[in-house]
Amino acid sequence: MEKKIRWGVLSTARIAREQLIPAIQRAGNAELVAIASRGSKVHEVAKELEINIAYESYEELLANPTIDAIYIPLPNHLHKEWVIKAAKAGKHVLCEKPISLTSQEAIEIIEVCKEQNVKFMEAFMYQLHPQHNRVKELISSGVIGEIKLVTASHSFYMENRQNEFRMNLEMGGGSLFDVGCYCIHAIRYMTGAEPVRVHCMADLDKETNVDISAFGTLQLDNGIHATFNCSFDMAGRNEYEIVGSKGTIKVLYAFRPDQNGGLGKIMIQQDDMTSEENIPGDLYRIEVEHFSNAILTNTNPEVTGEFSIGNMRVMEACLESIKTGKIMQMVN
């Protein structure tokens, strides 16, 4: 029988219950061993999701010697603490985005994971869906000519904002940290370039001061320009568009193809001709199997720690631009 990575989950967060735990259970090279939370509710969740072991503390789960990998979907401000604790317990770590609240925290996380000889991956699951490799193939083929502009959008309307950690500034709240990070990540990933100038504006919530919407402009080091927008206050969108000298490529379910039955949808426009490609992929299962395989084969995950640090640096520049109103110069 093929060896499987044994997983533990820290928290009963919704994304864990609805996405990652079912994905681990679908995966061919992974199995779910235990879940932990602070309180007795964890037993109900474990029973509902057919998880054999439930702990009422995170420390107990980390002390289980049979667990190989940990998934962390905790609120953003807790990522650094629990990634480092998991790494020091000898566990490989898949941590929800954003990796941390600052680039310095991200650097510390990656350094500790390297020191402890454990794998780390930030859960930018979108990158692993095969639609993005197809987009890169189309770009390389010259179908849209030379890239001139990239735009990215990720938004949803948040109905219940009371007692929501994403509306708490100290917990790493705000649309930039929650969904804007995908836009920045995709711009950098799809172009292979880094921003040298960053300008960002935001609509701030009057009570909490978190950005409920953010609007950014990036100048990349290869001359390409990019824009992004993200929001808790707009209709749902998760897309990017690459504009070339001879055509455009638009990816309509860039970050959440699972909202379209797993199908990525690519629209290619050239003059008056439009074509469409639909590319399937079980997004979260791909993520779990990719990280599990990296552990099994002792290879590096495709979503690297260094790329995660770079994303945090751009997000910091965006936040500083929002605060000061200035265009930020970045040194790469």
Short mmCIF file of C-alpha atoms in Angstrom, two decimals:
data_model
loop_
_atom_site.label_atom_id
_atom_site.label_comp_id
_atom_site.label_asym_id
_atom_site.label_seq_id
_atom_site.Cartn_x
_atom_site.Cartn_y
_atom_site.Cartn_z
CA MET A 1 0.00 0.00 0.00
CA GLU A 2 1.23 3.50 -0.86
CA LYS A 3 2.39 5.42 2.20
CA LYS A 4 0.04 8.20 3.24
CA ILE A 5 0.79 11.42 5.09
CA ARG A 6 -1.08 11.57 8.39
CA TRP A 7 -2.72 14.95 8.97
CA GLY A 8 -3.88 16.92 11.97
CA VAL A 9 -5.99 20.09 11.83
CA LEU A 10 -5.67 22.99 14.27
CA SER A 11 -9.12 24.59 14.55
CA THR A 12 -12.70 23.85 13.54
CA ALA A 13 -12.73 26.86 11.22
CA ARG A 14 -15.26 26.83 8.41
CA ILE A 15 -12.68 26.45 5.65
CA ALA A 16 -11.31 23.40 7.45
CA ARG A 17 -14.75 21.83 7.89
CA GLU A 18 -16.04 22.58 4.40
CA GLN A 19 -12.92 22.40 2.23
CA LEU A 20 -9.65 21.01 3.61
CA ILE A 21 -10.91 18.16 5.77
CA PRO A 22 -13.08 16.72 2.95
CA ALA A 23 -10.11 17.21 0.59
CA ILE A 24 -7.79 15.28 2.90
CA GLN A 25 -10.40 12.52 3.03
CA ARG A 26 -10.57 12.45 -0.80
CA ALA A 27 -6.81 12.53 -1.28
CA GLY A 28 -4.99 9.41 -2.40
CA ASN A 29 -1.80 10.04 -0.41
CA ALA A 30 -3.22 11.51 2.80
CA GLU A 31 -5.36 10.54 5.77
CA LEU A 32 -6.86 12.61 8.54
CA VAL A 33 -5.87 11.54 12.04
CA ALA A 34 -7.04 14.25 14.41
CA ILE A 35 -8.57 17.68 14.89
CA ALA A 36 -8.07 20.14 17.74
CA SER A 37 -9.90 23.18 19.03
CA ARG A 38 -10.18 25.12 22.26
CA GLY A 39 -13.35 23.73 23.78
CA SER A 40 -15.75 20.81 23.70
CA LYS A 41 -17.31 21.74 20.32
CA VAL A 42 -14.45 19.88 18.66
CA HIS A 43 -16.03 16.55 19.60
CA GLU A 44 -19.24 17.38 17.73
CA VAL A 45 -17.25 18.43 14.66
CA ALA A 46 -15.10 15.30 14.82
CA LYS A 47 -18.18 13.09 14.99
CA GLU A 48 -19.88 14.92 12.13
CA LEU A 49 -16.79 14.66 9.89
CA GLU A 50 -15.87 11.12 11.00
CA ILE A 51 -12.54 12.06 12.57
CA ASN A 52 -11.34 9.50 15.11
CA ILE A 53 -9.37 11.74 17.47
CA ALA A 54 -10.43 15.13 18.88
CA TYR A 55 -8.37 17.27 21.23
CA GLU A 56 -9.49 20.26 23.28
CA SER A 57 -6.07 21.90 22.94
CA TYR A 58 -3.69 22.51 20.07
CA GLU A 59 -0.72 21.39 22.16
CA GLU A 60 -2.17 17.89 22.58
CA LEU A 61 -2.50 17.44 18.84
CA LEU A 62 1.06 18.63 18.22
CA ALA A 63 2.28 16.12 20.80
CA ASN A 64 0.78 13.19 18.86
CA PRO A 65 3.83 11.41 17.39
CA THR A 66 1.85 9.72 14.60
CA ILE A 67 0.93 12.99 12.88
CA ASP A 68 3.17 14.07 9.99
CA ALA A 69 1.56 17.29 8.80
CA ILE A 70 -0.56 20.08 10.27
CA TYR A 71 -3.11 22.29 8.56
CA ILE A 72 -3.55 25.71 10.22
CA PRO A 73 -6.69 27.75 9.36
CA LEU A 74 -6.49 29.95 12.48
CA PRO A 75 -7.07 33.74 12.39
CA ASN A 76 -4.20 35.59 10.73
CA HIS A 77 -2.56 36.96 13.87
CA LEU A 78 -2.07 33.42 15.22
CA HIS A 79 -0.27 32.00 12.17
CA LYS A 80 3.28 32.81 13.25
CA GLU A 81 2.87 31.38 16.76
CA TRP A 82 1.35 28.08 15.71
CA VAL A 83 3.41 27.48 12.58
CA ILE A 84 6.55 27.83 14.69
CA LYS A 85 5.15 25.58 17.43
CA ALA A 86 4.15 22.96 14.88
CA ALA A 87 7.57 23.12 13.20
CA LYS A 88 9.34 22.73 16.53
CA ALA A 89 7.15 19.69 17.17
CA GLY A 90 8.57 18.22 13.96
CA LYS A 91 5.40 18.66 11.88
CA HIS A 92 5.22 19.81 8.27
CA VAL A 93 2.87 22.78 7.93
CA LEU A 94 0.24 23.89 5.46
CA CYS A 95 -0.91 27.31 6.69
CA GLU A 96 -3.77 29.41 5.42
CA LYS A 97 -2.93 32.67 3.70
CA PRO A 98 -1.69 35.19 4.54
CA ILE A 99 1.42 33.54 5.98
CA SER A 100 1.64 36.24 8.67
CA LEU A 101 0.99 39.91 9.37
CA THR A 102 4.42 41.23 8.31
CA SER A 103 7.28 40.22 6.07
CA GLN A 104 9.56 39.95 9.08
CA GLU A 105 7.20 37.41 10.65
CA ALA A 106 7.18 35.53 7.35
CA ILE A 107 10.99 35.46 7.31
CA GLU A 108 11.05 34.08 10.87
CA ILE A 109 8.51 31.37 9.96
CA ILE A 110 10.51 30.19 6.96
CA GLU A 111 13.79 30.25 8.91
CA VAL A 112 12.35 28.12 11.73
CA CYS A 113 10.85 25.60 9.29
CA LYS A 114 14.22 25.27 7.56
CA GLU A 115 16.02 24.88 10.88
CA GLN A 116 13.58 22.16 11.93
CA ASN A 117 13.83 20.47 8.51
CA VAL A 118 10.07 20.55 7.92
CA LYS A 119 8.14 21.51 4.79
CA PHE A 120 6.06 24.67 4.79
CA MET A 121 3.49 25.89 2.28
CA GLU A 122 1.17 28.88 2.37
CA ALA A 123 -2.27 27.75 1.24
CA PHE A 124 -2.51 29.65 -2.04
CA MET A 125 -4.33 26.66 -3.44
CA TYR A 126 -5.41 28.52 -6.58
CA GLN A 127 -1.85 28.35 -8.01
CA LEU A 128 -1.97 24.55 -8.23
CA HIS A 129 -5.07 24.39 -10.43
CA PRO A 130 -4.00 23.35 -13.98
CA GLN A 131 -5.74 26.31 -15.61
CA HIS A 132 -2.83 28.61 -14.71
CA ASN A 133 -0.21 26.44 -16.40
CA ARG A 134 -2.45 26.51 -19.47
CA VAL A 135 -2.51 30.32 -19.33
CA LYS A 136 1.29 30.34 -19.16
CA GLU A 137 1.41 28.04 -22.21
CA LEU A 138 -0.87 30.41 -24.12
CA ILE A 139 1.30 33.40 -23.19
CA SER A 140 4.49 31.57 -24.25
CA SER A 141 2.88 30.65 -27.59
CA GLY A 142 2.54 34.34 -28.38
CA VAL A 143 -1.23 34.15 -28.85
CA ILE A 144 -1.77 37.54 -27.19
CA GLY A 145 1.58 39.07 -28.10
CA GLU A 146 3.61 40.99 -25.53
CA ILE A 147 2.03 41.42 -22.07
CA LYS A 148 1.18 45.04 -21.36
CA LEU A 149 -1.24 44.92 -18.42
CA VAL A 150 -2.51 42.52 -15.77
CA THR A 151 -5.67 43.16 -13.75
CA ALA A 152 -6.97 41.04 -10.86
CA SER A 153 -10.18 41.18 -8.82
CA HIS A 154 -11.32 39.23 -5.76
CA SER A 155 -14.41 40.25 -3.82
CA PHE A 156 -17.53 39.11 -2.02
CA TYR A 157 -20.25 40.80 0.00
CA MET A 158 -19.80 40.02 3.70
CA GLU A 159 -23.27 39.74 5.21
CA ASN A 160 -22.59 39.17 8.91
CA ARG A 161 -19.78 41.47 10.05
CA GLN A 162 -20.33 41.33 13.81
CA ASN A 163 -17.87 39.11 15.73
CA GLU A 164 -16.00 38.48 12.46
CA PHE A 165 -12.22 38.31 12.92
CA ARG A 166 -11.74 39.62 9.38
CA MET A 167 -13.22 42.91 10.62
CA ASN A 168 -10.70 43.11 13.48
CA LEU A 169 -7.55 45.11 12.72
CA GLU A 170 -5.44 43.50 15.46
CA MET A 171 -6.30 40.01 14.19
CA GLY A 172 -5.13 40.82 10.67
CA GLY A 173 -8.51 41.79 9.31
CA GLY A 174 -9.33 43.59 6.09
CA SER A 175 -10.00 42.74 2.47
CA LEU A 176 -6.33 43.12 1.49
CA PHE A 177 -5.22 40.37 3.88
CA ASP A 178 -8.20 38.14 3.10
CA VAL A 179 -8.68 38.32 -0.67
CA GLY A 180 -6.37 41.03 -2.02
CA CYS A 181 -3.39 38.80 -1.23
CA TYR A 182 -4.59 36.46 -4.01
CA CYS A 183 -4.60 39.30 -6.54
CA ILE A 184 -1.06 40.37 -5.66
CA HIS A 185 0.11 36.75 -5.67
CA ALA A 186 -1.41 36.08 -9.10
CA ILE A 187 0.06 39.23 -10.63
CA ARG A 188 3.53 38.22 -9.44
CA TYR A 189 3.09 34.53 -10.30
CA MET A 190 1.66 34.95 -13.80
CA THR A 191 4.20 37.60 -14.87
CA GLY A 192 7.28 36.28 -13.04
CA ALA A 193 7.97 39.89 -12.10
CA GLU A 194 8.13 41.96 -8.91
CA PRO A 195 6.62 45.39 -8.21
CA VAL A 196 9.00 48.35 -8.05
CA ARG A 197 6.33 51.00 -7.41
CA VAL A 198 3.12 50.48 -5.46
CA HIS A 199 0.16 52.79 -4.94
CA CYS A 200 -2.95 51.70 -3.05
CA MET A 201 -6.13 53.34 -1.80
CA ALA A 202 -8.88 51.89 0.40
CA ASP A 203 -12.34 52.37 1.81
CA LEU A 204 -12.00 51.97 5.57
CA ASP A 205 -14.76 50.76 7.87
CA LYS A 206 -15.73 53.65 10.16
CA GLU A 207 -16.00 51.48 13.28
CA THR A 208 -13.08 49.06 12.92
CA ASN A 209 -10.75 50.96 10.54
CA VAL A 210 -10.12 47.81 8.47
CA ASP A 211 -10.05 48.14 4.70
CA ILE A 212 -13.36 46.82 3.40
CA SER A 213 -12.21 47.56 -0.16
CA ALA A 214 -8.75 48.23 -1.59
CA PHE A 215 -7.60 49.42 -5.01
CA GLY A 216 -3.99 49.05 -6.07
CA THR A 217 -1.69 49.94 -8.95
CA LEU A 218 1.66 48.19 -9.43
CA GLN A 219 4.55 48.91 -11.78
CA LEU A 220 6.55 45.72 -12.30
CA ASP A 221 10.30 45.41 -12.78
CA ASN A 222 9.86 44.18 -16.37
CA GLY A 223 7.83 47.23 -17.38
CA ILE A 224 4.39 45.60 -17.15
CA HIS A 225 1.70 47.54 -15.33
CA ALA A 226 -0.88 45.87 -13.07
CA THR A 227 -3.98 46.83 -11.13
CA PHE A 228 -6.04 44.98 -8.55
CA ASN A 229 -9.14 45.47 -6.47
CA CYS A 230 -10.48 43.50 -3.53
CA SER A 231 -13.48 43.91 -1.29
CA PHE A 232 -15.85 42.66 1.40
CA ASP A 233 -18.40 45.11 0.00
CA MET A 234 -18.90 44.07 -3.63
CA ALA A 235 -20.49 41.25 -5.57
CA GLY A 236 -18.48 38.06 -5.79
CA ARG A 237 -15.64 38.01 -8.35
CA ASN A 238 -12.40 36.01 -8.50
CA GLU A 239 -10.69 36.67 -11.79
CA TYR A 240 -7.67 38.03 -13.57
CA GLU A 241 -7.09 39.34 -17.09
CA ILE A 242 -3.83 39.51 -19.02
CA VAL A 243 -3.83 42.14 -21.76
CA GLY A 244 -1.30 41.73 -24.55
CA SER A 245 -0.39 43.65 -27.67
CA LYS A 246 -2.46 41.26 -29.82
CA GLY A 247 -5.17 39.94 -27.53
CA THR A 248 -6.36 39.18 -24.01
CA ILE A 249 -6.71 36.17 -21.73
CA LYS A 250 -9.33 36.31 -18.98
CA VAL A 251 -9.58 33.68 -16.24
CA LEU A 252 -13.08 33.90 -14.77
CA TYR A 253 -12.69 31.53 -11.80
CA ALA A 254 -9.04 32.20 -11.11
CA PHE A 255 -9.02 31.80 -7.33
CA ARG A 256 -12.11 29.69 -6.66
CA PRO A 257 -12.81 27.31 -9.55
CA ASP A 258 -14.55 25.15 -6.96
CA GLN A 259 -17.37 27.70 -7.18
CA ASN A 260 -17.78 26.55 -10.79
CA GLY A 261 -17.77 22.80 -10.09
CA GLY A 262 -13.97 22.73 -10.21
CA LEU A 263 -13.87 24.03 -13.78
CA GLY A 264 -11.44 26.78 -14.63
CA LYS A 265 -12.74 28.98 -17.44
CA ILE A 266 -10.27 30.72 -19.76
CA MET A 267 -11.49 33.24 -22.36
CA ILE A 268 -9.08 34.14 -25.18
CA GLN A 269 -9.86 37.25 -27.24
CA GLN A 270 -8.02 38.09 -30.50
CA ASP A 271 -9.46 40.89 -32.62
CA ASP A 272 -13.07 39.77 -33.29
CA MET A 273 -12.41 36.12 -32.41
CA THR A 274 -13.21 34.67 -28.98
CA SER A 275 -12.45 31.15 -27.77
CA GLU A 276 -13.05 29.43 -24.46
CA GLU A 277 -11.33 26.61 -22.61
CA ASN A 278 -12.71 24.79 -19.56
CA ILE A 279 -10.13 23.01 -17.43
CA PRO A 280 -11.20 20.70 -14.56
CA GLY A 281 -9.46 20.28 -11.22
CA ASP A 282 -10.37 19.28 -7.66
CA LEU A 283 -8.70 22.37 -6.20
CA TYR A 284 -8.33 21.50 -2.52
CA ARG A 285 -7.55 17.85 -3.18
CA ILE A 286 -4.78 18.97 -5.56
CA GLU A 287 -3.40 21.17 -2.77
CA VAL A 288 -3.42 18.36 -0.18
CA GLU A 289 -1.91 15.82 -2.56
CA HIS A 290 0.74 18.26 -3.76
CA PHE A 291 1.94 19.06 -0.25
CA SER A 292 1.71 15.42 0.86
CA ASN A 293 3.76 14.38 -2.16
CA ALA A 294 6.41 16.99 -1.36
CA ILE A 295 6.77 15.40 2.08
CA LEU A 296 6.82 11.84 0.72
CA THR A 297 9.41 12.62 -1.95
CA ASN A 298 11.38 15.20 0.05
CA THR A 299 10.90 17.82 -2.66
CA ASN A 300 9.97 21.50 -2.38
CA PRO A 301 6.33 22.58 -2.71
CA GLU A 302 5.59 24.69 -5.77
CA VAL A 303 4.26 27.50 -3.56
CA THR A 304 7.60 28.46 -2.00
CA GLY A 305 8.33 30.21 1.28
CA GLU A 306 10.41 32.82 -0.51
CA PHE A 307 7.47 33.70 -2.75
CA SER A 308 5.29 34.03 0.35
CA ILE A 309 7.79 36.46 1.90
CA GLY A 310 7.72 38.48 -1.33
CA ASN A 311 3.92 38.65 -1.22
CA MET A 312 4.00 40.02 2.31
CA ARG A 313 6.47 42.71 1.26
CA VAL A 314 4.09 43.92 -1.45
CA MET A 315 1.14 43.84 0.96
CA GLU A 316 3.12 45.89 3.47
CA ALA A 317 3.82 48.44 0.75
CA CYS A 318 0.10 48.56 -0.06
CA LEU A 319 -0.81 49.12 3.58
CA GLU A 320 1.79 51.87 3.93
CA SER A 321 0.51 53.52 0.75
CA ILE A 322 -3.05 53.41 2.12
CA LYS A 323 -1.83 54.96 5.37
CA THR A 324 0.33 57.73 3.86
CA GLY A 325 -1.24 58.27 0.45
CA LYS A 326 2.22 57.95 -1.09
CA ILE A 327 3.55 55.87 -3.97
CA MET A 328 5.89 53.32 -2.40
CA GLN A 329 9.23 52.51 -4.00
CA MET A 330 10.26 48.87 -3.55
CA VAL A 331 13.79 47.43 -3.57
CA ASN A 332 13.96 43.82 -4.80
#
